[in-house]
Coordinates of C-alpha atoms in Angstrom, one line a residue:
M96 CA 43.9 37.9 0.0
T97 CA 45.1 35.2 2.3
T98 CA 48.7 34.4 1.6
P99 CA 50.1 30.9 1.9
T100 CA 52.0 31.6 5.0
S101 CA 49.1 33.2 6.9
S102 CA 46.9 30.3 5.8
T103 CA 49.3 27.9 7.4
E104 CA 49.7 29.9 10.6
A105 CA 45.9 29.9 10.8
L106 CA 46.0 25.9 10.6
R107 CA 48.5 25.7 13.2
E108 CA 46.5 28.1 15.5
R109 CA 43.3 26.0 14.8
A110 CA 45.3 22.5 15.6
A111 CA 47.0 23.9 18.8
A112 CA 43.6 25.2 20.0
A113 CA 42.0 21.9 19.2
L114 CA 44.7 20.1 21.0
A115 CA 44.7 22.4 23.9
A116 CA 40.9 22.2 24.3
A117 CA 40.8 18.4 24.3
R118 CA 43.7 18.3 27.0
V119 CA 41.8 20.6 29.3
R120 CA 38.7 18.4 29.1
T121 CA 40.9 15.4 29.7
A122 CA 42.3 16.9 32.7
A123 CA 38.8 17.8 34.2
L124 CA 37.6 14.1 33.4
T125 CA 40.4 12.6 35.3
D126 CA 41.6 15.0 37.9
A127 CA 37.9 14.8 39.4
V128 CA 38.2 11.4 40.9
S129 CA 40.9 9.7 43.2
D130 CA 43.7 7.5 42.0
A131 CA 41.6 4.5 43.1
D132 CA 38.7 5.5 40.7
L133 CA 41.1 6.1 37.9
N134 CA 42.5 2.5 38.3
A135 CA 39.1 1.0 38.9
Q136 CA 36.9 -0.5 36.3
H137 CA 33.7 0.8 36.7
S138 CA 31.8 -1.5 34.1
P139 CA 33.4 -4.5 32.0
L140 CA 31.9 -2.3 29.0
M141 CA 34.5 0.3 29.7
S142 CA 38.3 0.8 30.3
P143 CA 39.7 1.9 33.4
L144 CA 39.9 5.7 33.3
V145 CA 43.7 5.5 33.6
W146 CA 44.1 3.4 30.5
D147 CA 42.2 6.1 28.4
L148 CA 44.6 8.7 29.7
A149 CA 47.8 6.9 28.7
H150 CA 46.1 5.9 25.5
I151 CA 45.4 9.3 24.5
G152 CA 49.1 10.0 25.0
N153 CA 50.3 6.7 23.1
Q154 CA 48.2 7.4 20.1
E155 CA 49.4 11.1 19.9
E156 CA 53.0 9.8 20.1
L157 CA 52.4 7.2 17.5
W158 CA 51.0 9.3 14.9
L159 CA 52.5 12.7 15.4
L160 CA 56.0 12.0 16.9
R161 CA 56.8 8.6 15.0
R162 CA 54.7 8.6 11.8
V163 CA 54.9 12.3 11.0
A164 CA 58.3 13.4 12.8
G165 CA 60.1 10.0 12.3
R166 CA 61.1 9.9 15.9
E167 CA 61.9 6.5 17.9
S168 CA 59.5 5.3 20.5
M169 CA 59.6 7.0 23.6
R170 CA 58.5 4.0 25.7
P171 CA 58.3 0.9 23.4
E172 CA 57.3 -1.3 26.1
I173 CA 54.1 0.2 26.9
D174 CA 52.8 0.2 22.8
P175 CA 51.1 -3.3 23.3
L176 CA 49.4 -2.1 26.5
Y177 CA 47.5 0.6 24.6
D178 CA 46.6 -1.0 21.4
A179 CA 42.9 -1.0 21.5
F180 CA 42.7 -4.0 19.2
E181 CA 45.0 -6.2 21.2
H182 CA 43.1 -6.2 24.6
P183 CA 39.4 -6.2 25.0
R184 CA 38.1 -3.7 27.7
A185 CA 37.4 -6.2 30.1
E186 CA 40.9 -7.4 30.3
R187 CA 42.6 -4.1 30.5
P188 CA 42.5 -3.9 34.5
K189 CA 44.8 -7.0 34.5
L190 CA 47.4 -5.4 32.4
P191 CA 50.8 -3.8 34.0
L192 CA 49.2 -0.1 33.1
L193 CA 51.0 3.1 33.8
G194 CA 49.7 4.5 37.3
P195 CA 47.7 7.8 37.3
A196 CA 51.0 10.1 38.0
D197 CA 53.0 8.2 35.4
A198 CA 50.1 8.4 32.7
R199 CA 49.9 12.0 33.4
R200 CA 53.5 12.6 33.0
Y201 CA 53.9 10.6 29.7
A202 CA 50.9 12.4 28.1
A203 CA 52.2 15.9 29.1
E204 CA 55.6 14.9 27.7
V205 CA 54.3 13.8 24.5
R206 CA 52.2 16.9 24.2
G207 CA 55.0 19.1 24.9
R208 CA 57.0 17.5 21.9
V209 CA 53.9 17.9 19.7
F210 CA 53.6 21.6 20.3
D211 CA 57.1 22.0 19.4
L212 CA 56.6 19.9 16.3
L213 CA 53.4 21.8 15.2
E214 CA 55.6 25.1 15.3
R215 CA 58.1 24.0 12.6
T216 CA 56.3 21.4 10.5
P217 CA 55.0 22.2 6.8
L218 CA 51.4 21.5 6.9
E219 CA 51.6 20.0 3.2
G220 CA 53.2 17.6 1.2
S221 CA 51.4 14.3 2.3
A222 CA 48.3 13.2 3.1
L223 CA 48.8 13.1 6.7
L224 CA 50.2 16.6 6.6
D225 CA 47.9 18.5 4.4
D226 CA 45.6 20.9 6.1
G227 CA 47.1 19.8 9.4
F228 CA 45.0 16.3 9.0
A229 CA 47.4 14.4 11.6
F230 CA 47.0 17.0 14.2
G231 CA 43.2 17.2 13.6
M232 CA 42.8 13.5 13.7
I233 CA 44.6 13.3 17.0
A234 CA 42.5 16.1 18.6
Q235 CA 39.5 14.4 17.4
H236 CA 40.6 11.0 18.7
E237 CA 41.1 12.6 22.4
Q238 CA 37.8 14.2 22.3
Q239 CA 36.4 10.8 21.4
H240 CA 38.1 9.3 24.4
D241 CA 37.0 12.2 26.6
E242 CA 33.3 11.1 25.6
T243 CA 34.2 7.6 26.4
M244 CA 35.4 8.6 29.7
L245 CA 32.2 10.7 30.4
I246 CA 30.3 7.4 29.8
T247 CA 32.5 5.9 32.4
H248 CA 31.8 8.7 34.8
Q249 CA 27.9 8.1 34.2
L250 CA 28.6 4.2 34.9
R251 CA 30.5 5.1 38.3
R252 CA 28.8 4.4 41.4
G253 CA 29.0 6.9 44.0
G254 CA 28.3 10.7 44.8
P255 CA 28.7 13.3 41.8
V256 CA 32.1 14.6 41.1
L257 CA 31.3 16.4 37.9
T258 CA 29.5 19.8 37.6
A259 CA 28.1 21.8 35.0
P260 CA 25.1 24.3 34.7
D261 CA 22.0 23.0 33.4
P262 CA 21.4 24.2 29.7
D263 CA 19.1 27.0 29.2
P264 CA 19.4 27.9 25.7
P265 CA 16.9 29.7 23.3
Y266 CA 13.7 28.0 23.3
D267 CA 11.1 28.3 20.8
P268 CA 8.8 25.1 20.5
P269 CA 8.3 24.2 16.8
L270 CA 4.7 24.6 15.4
V271 CA 4.9 21.3 13.6
A272 CA 5.6 17.7 14.8
E273 CA 7.3 16.6 11.6
V274 CA 8.8 18.2 8.4
L275 CA 8.3 16.9 4.9
V276 CA 11.7 16.3 3.4
P277 CA 11.3 16.6 -0.6
A278 CA 12.1 13.8 -3.0
G279 CA 15.3 14.4 -5.2
P280 CA 19.1 14.1 -5.0
F281 CA 21.5 15.5 -2.6
T282 CA 25.2 15.6 -1.7
M283 CA 26.2 13.1 1.0
G284 CA 29.3 12.8 2.7
T285 CA 32.4 15.2 2.0
S286 CA 35.3 15.5 -0.3
A287 CA 36.3 18.9 1.1
E288 CA 36.1 19.1 5.1
P289 CA 40.0 19.1 5.9
W290 CA 39.8 17.1 9.0
S291 CA 36.8 14.6 7.9
L292 CA 37.7 10.9 8.5
D293 CA 37.9 8.2 6.1
N294 CA 34.2 6.9 6.5
E295 CA 32.8 10.2 5.6
R296 CA 34.5 10.4 2.2
P297 CA 34.1 10.7 -0.5
A298 CA 31.1 13.0 -1.3
H299 CA 28.5 11.3 -3.5
V300 CA 24.9 12.0 -4.9
R301 CA 21.9 10.3 -3.2
D302 CA 18.5 10.3 -4.7
L303 CA 15.8 9.8 -1.9
A304 CA 12.1 9.5 -2.4
P305 CA 10.3 12.0 -0.1
F306 CA 9.7 11.4 3.7
W307 CA 8.7 13.0 7.0
I308 CA 10.9 13.3 9.9
D309 CA 10.2 14.5 13.4
T310 CA 11.0 18.1 14.0
V311 CA 12.6 17.2 17.5
P312 CA 14.1 14.1 18.9
V313 CA 11.8 11.6 20.8
T314 CA 11.3 13.0 24.3
N315 CA 11.1 11.2 27.7
A316 CA 7.3 12.0 28.1
A317 CA 6.6 10.3 24.6
Y318 CA 8.8 7.2 25.4
R319 CA 7.1 7.0 28.7
A320 CA 3.8 6.5 26.8
F321 CA 5.4 3.6 25.0
I322 CA 6.4 2.1 28.4
A323 CA 2.8 2.5 29.9
D324 CA 1.4 1.0 26.9
G325 CA 3.0 -2.3 27.6
G326 CA 5.9 -1.7 24.9
Y327 CA 8.4 -3.9 26.8
R328 CA 5.9 -6.6 26.9
E329 CA 4.7 -6.8 23.5
P330 CA 7.0 -8.9 21.2
R331 CA 5.3 -7.5 18.0
W332 CA 7.2 -4.1 18.1
W333 CA 10.6 -5.9 18.6
A334 CA 13.2 -7.2 16.3
A335 CA 13.9 -11.1 17.2
A336 CA 17.1 -10.2 18.7
G337 CA 16.0 -7.4 20.4
W338 CA 13.1 -9.2 22.2
E339 CA 15.5 -11.7 23.1
Q340 CA 17.8 -9.0 24.8
I341 CA 15.1 -7.5 26.8
R342 CA 13.8 -10.8 27.9
E343 CA 17.3 -12.1 28.8
H344 CA 18.3 -9.0 30.9
A345 CA 14.6 -8.0 32.2
I346 CA 14.7 -4.7 30.6
E347 CA 11.6 -2.5 31.1
A348 CA 13.0 1.3 30.6
P349 CA 16.0 3.2 29.3
L350 CA 19.3 2.5 31.3
F351 CA 19.5 4.3 34.4
W352 CA 15.7 4.6 35.0
R353 CA 13.9 3.1 37.8
R354 CA 10.3 3.4 38.9
E355 CA 9.9 4.4 42.7
A356 CA 6.8 5.6 44.6
G357 CA 4.7 5.9 41.5
Q358 CA 7.3 8.0 39.5
W359 CA 10.1 7.4 37.1
L360 CA 13.4 8.5 38.4
R361 CA 17.0 8.5 36.5
R362 CA 20.5 8.4 37.6
R363 CA 22.7 11.0 36.2
F364 CA 26.3 11.6 37.0
G365 CA 25.7 10.3 40.7
V366 CA 22.6 12.4 41.1
T367 CA 19.1 10.8 41.3
E368 CA 16.2 12.8 39.8
P369 CA 12.9 12.7 38.3
V370 CA 12.9 12.1 34.6
P371 CA 12.1 15.3 32.8
D372 CA 9.3 15.0 30.4
D373 CA 10.6 17.6 27.8
E374 CA 14.1 16.2 27.3
P375 CA 15.2 13.9 24.6
V376 CA 15.0 10.3 25.6
L377 CA 18.8 9.1 26.5
H378 CA 20.5 5.8 27.0
V379 CA 18.3 3.7 24.6
S380 CA 19.5 0.9 22.4
W381 CA 18.9 0.6 18.9
Y382 CA 16.4 -2.1 19.5
E383 CA 14.6 0.1 22.0
A384 CA 14.5 3.1 19.3
D385 CA 13.4 0.6 16.6
A386 CA 10.5 -0.8 18.9
Y387 CA 9.2 2.5 19.7
A388 CA 9.2 3.8 16.2
R389 CA 7.0 0.5 15.1
W390 CA 4.6 1.1 18.2
A391 CA 4.3 4.7 17.0
G392 CA 3.3 3.4 13.5
R393 CA 6.7 5.1 12.1
R394 CA 10.2 3.9 11.6
L395 CA 13.5 5.2 12.2
P396 CA 15.3 7.4 9.4
T397 CA 17.8 5.9 7.2
E398 CA 21.3 7.5 7.6
A399 CA 21.0 9.0 4.1
E400 CA 17.5 10.4 5.2
W401 CA 19.2 11.8 8.4
E402 CA 21.8 13.7 6.7
K403 CA 19.5 15.3 3.9
A404 CA 17.3 16.5 6.6
A405 CA 20.3 17.9 8.4
R406 CA 22.4 19.3 5.4
F407 CA 20.1 20.1 2.3
D408 CA 18.8 23.3 1.5
P409 CA 16.0 23.0 -1.2
A410 CA 16.4 26.9 -1.9
T411 CA 20.1 26.5 -3.3
G412 CA 20.3 22.7 -3.8
R413 CA 23.6 22.4 -1.7
S414 CA 24.4 20.5 1.3
A415 CA 26.0 22.6 3.9
R416 CA 28.5 21.6 6.8
H417 CA 26.0 21.9 9.5
P418 CA 22.2 22.2 9.6
W419 CA 22.5 26.0 10.2
G420 CA 25.1 26.5 7.3
D421 CA 28.9 26.4 7.1
A422 CA 29.9 28.3 10.2
D423 CA 31.2 26.5 13.2
P424 CA 28.8 25.9 16.0
T425 CA 28.4 28.3 18.8
P426 CA 26.3 27.7 22.0
A427 CA 23.4 29.3 20.3
H428 CA 23.5 26.4 17.7
A429 CA 23.9 23.3 19.7
N430 CA 24.7 21.6 22.9
L431 CA 28.3 20.4 22.4
G432 CA 31.4 20.1 24.3
Q433 CA 30.3 18.9 27.7
R434 CA 29.3 22.5 28.5
H435 CA 26.2 20.9 30.2
L436 CA 25.8 17.3 31.4
R437 CA 22.4 16.7 30.2
P438 CA 20.6 17.5 27.0
A439 CA 18.6 20.7 26.5
R440 CA 14.7 20.2 26.2
A441 CA 13.3 19.5 22.8
G442 CA 12.5 22.4 20.8
S443 CA 15.6 24.4 22.0
Y444 CA 18.3 26.1 19.5
P445 CA 16.3 27.6 16.9
A446 CA 19.2 29.1 15.6
G447 CA 20.5 25.5 14.9
A448 CA 17.6 24.4 12.7
S449 CA 18.1 23.1 9.3
P450 CA 16.5 24.9 6.2
L451 CA 13.6 22.7 6.5
G452 CA 13.1 23.4 10.0
V453 CA 14.6 20.3 11.6
R454 CA 15.8 20.9 15.3
Q455 CA 18.7 19.6 17.5
L456 CA 20.2 17.6 14.8
I457 CA 23.5 18.3 16.2
G458 CA 24.3 18.0 20.0
D459 CA 22.0 16.8 22.9
V460 CA 21.8 13.1 21.9
W461 CA 23.4 10.6 19.2
E462 CA 20.5 9.6 17.1
W463 CA 20.2 5.8 16.0
T464 CA 19.3 5.4 12.1
S465 CA 17.9 2.3 10.6
S466 CA 21.2 1.8 8.6
D467 CA 24.1 -0.5 8.8
F468 CA 27.5 1.0 9.0
L469 CA 28.8 0.5 5.6
P470 CA 31.3 2.3 3.3
Y471 CA 30.4 5.1 0.6
P472 CA 31.1 4.3 -3.0
G473 CA 34.8 5.2 -3.6
F474 CA 35.8 4.4 0.2
R475 CA 39.4 4.3 0.8
A476 CA 40.7 3.5 4.3
F477 CA 43.0 6.2 5.6
P478 CA 45.2 6.5 7.6
Y479 CA 44.5 3.0 8.9
R480 CA 42.1 0.1 8.4
E481 CA 41.2 -0.3 11.8
Y482 CA 39.5 3.1 12.4
S483 CA 36.5 2.2 10.1
E484 CA 37.3 -0.6 7.8
V485 CA 36.9 -3.3 10.3
F486 CA 33.6 -2.3 11.6
F487 CA 31.6 -2.4 8.2
G488 CA 28.8 -4.8 8.1
P489 CA 25.4 -5.5 9.6
E490 CA 26.6 -6.0 13.0
H491 CA 27.0 -2.1 13.6
K492 CA 24.3 0.6 13.3
V493 CA 25.0 4.1 12.4
L494 CA 24.2 7.0 14.8
R495 CA 24.2 10.5 13.7
G496 CA 24.4 14.2 15.2
G497 CA 26.7 14.0 18.2
S498 CA 25.5 14.6 21.8
F499 CA 26.2 16.9 24.7
A500 CA 29.3 14.9 25.4
V501 CA 30.8 15.5 21.8
D502 CA 33.0 18.5 21.0
Q503 CA 32.8 20.4 17.9
V504 CA 36.1 19.2 16.4
A505 CA 34.5 15.7 16.4
C506 CA 30.9 16.7 15.2
R507 CA 29.6 17.9 11.8
G508 CA 27.0 17.2 9.5
T509 CA 28.8 14.5 7.7
F510 CA 30.3 12.8 11.0
R511 CA 29.3 9.1 11.4
N512 CA 29.1 7.1 14.7
W513 CA 28.5 3.4 14.9
D514 CA 28.0 0.9 17.6
L515 CA 26.3 -2.4 18.3
P516 CA 22.4 -2.4 18.4
V517 CA 22.4 -3.6 22.0
R518 CA 24.3 -0.7 23.4
R519 CA 22.7 1.4 26.0
Q520 CA 25.7 3.2 28.0
I521 CA 26.3 5.6 25.2
F522 CA 24.3 9.1 25.0
S523 CA 22.0 7.8 22.5
G524 CA 18.5 8.8 21.5
F525 CA 16.5 9.0 18.2
R526 CA 13.9 10.6 16.2
T527 CA 11.4 8.8 13.9
A528 CA 10.4 9.2 10.2
R529 CA 7.9 8.0 8.0
D530 CA 7.0 7.5 4.2
V531 CA 4.9 9.9 2.4

């Protein structure tokens, strides 16, 4: 039997490991480039990398050292500089930011104090402390900014500075192109996952009609057929705002693609290479995903449909944490954690399939859904409105499943991501669905 003491120690170890893993990744992303590259803004859509580096430390100090431990601010003068809601990304290079060396020292000093705090803090007694939530929230926050910094690396011009082996997972192409998800109720969201965030809560029942969903994400080869058939020149496939967007910006392919000498090439982290046929398509907006689905005579799945396909087991009637069950992901289940710098080919990770046989629902590419980002019934903002509540509404579309750039601590069957439908720099792809 697990005693309260051993359970608390296991929580401490889990929190410490999650924080340490995030910091190793942060260091890899920021040590790989020069100070000049850290200070530069590589796109007006993104912050300078040095801003993310200090912001990670500032949020950790705010929530763990100040809110949890009740300590005074270490550097109160920098708080406004690293408030994500006070300064838009395009303005951040003009701020008096900490330089690379100072930002690293600050983040390291905060982390040292946090590890001391974690060793002696009771992980119970308040909503922030129960099950180590505040520490898990900060580990997820850092990993989310690591993904943001990886996006900045993709936007950065110049030669490659990041390296990783190509994915070579178990590969067993599915025998069918789509899977039938049966009608009926299922449990969506969670009230039990200790480190789940407010927009994932509470668990509630949804009753859906039957539908078909793609077994794997849409591939580059399939998307190229849409391009070749004039998909970017035919307004009937596009939502009005999407058609306006591609006309205004002369968009004719996914971001980072270009046509040269009769073939499609792409730029990936400083390397130019032929677009591989069998990988999930990447760097497409919601408008592009929606247009492809219409062209194919299909549609994007709703968020509820995506989650039912990912979590529901018709044999037991329950919803699991992940498509393959309740166990944490391993490299055999999914392409996560920046182990690789690209998606694995469609049809990989048979061990990660859902009970219905749907593949690669976790990892590889974020998947656009048709749904607006809205609260679940009974939603309660916690621990602050600005994480989710201020984004609710029709302006943002929901993405599900994570990508190769997402760590497992910030990726599960209930995890919700959202963005504007024009966004293309994110690691986004999609799969399609259709009514029965």
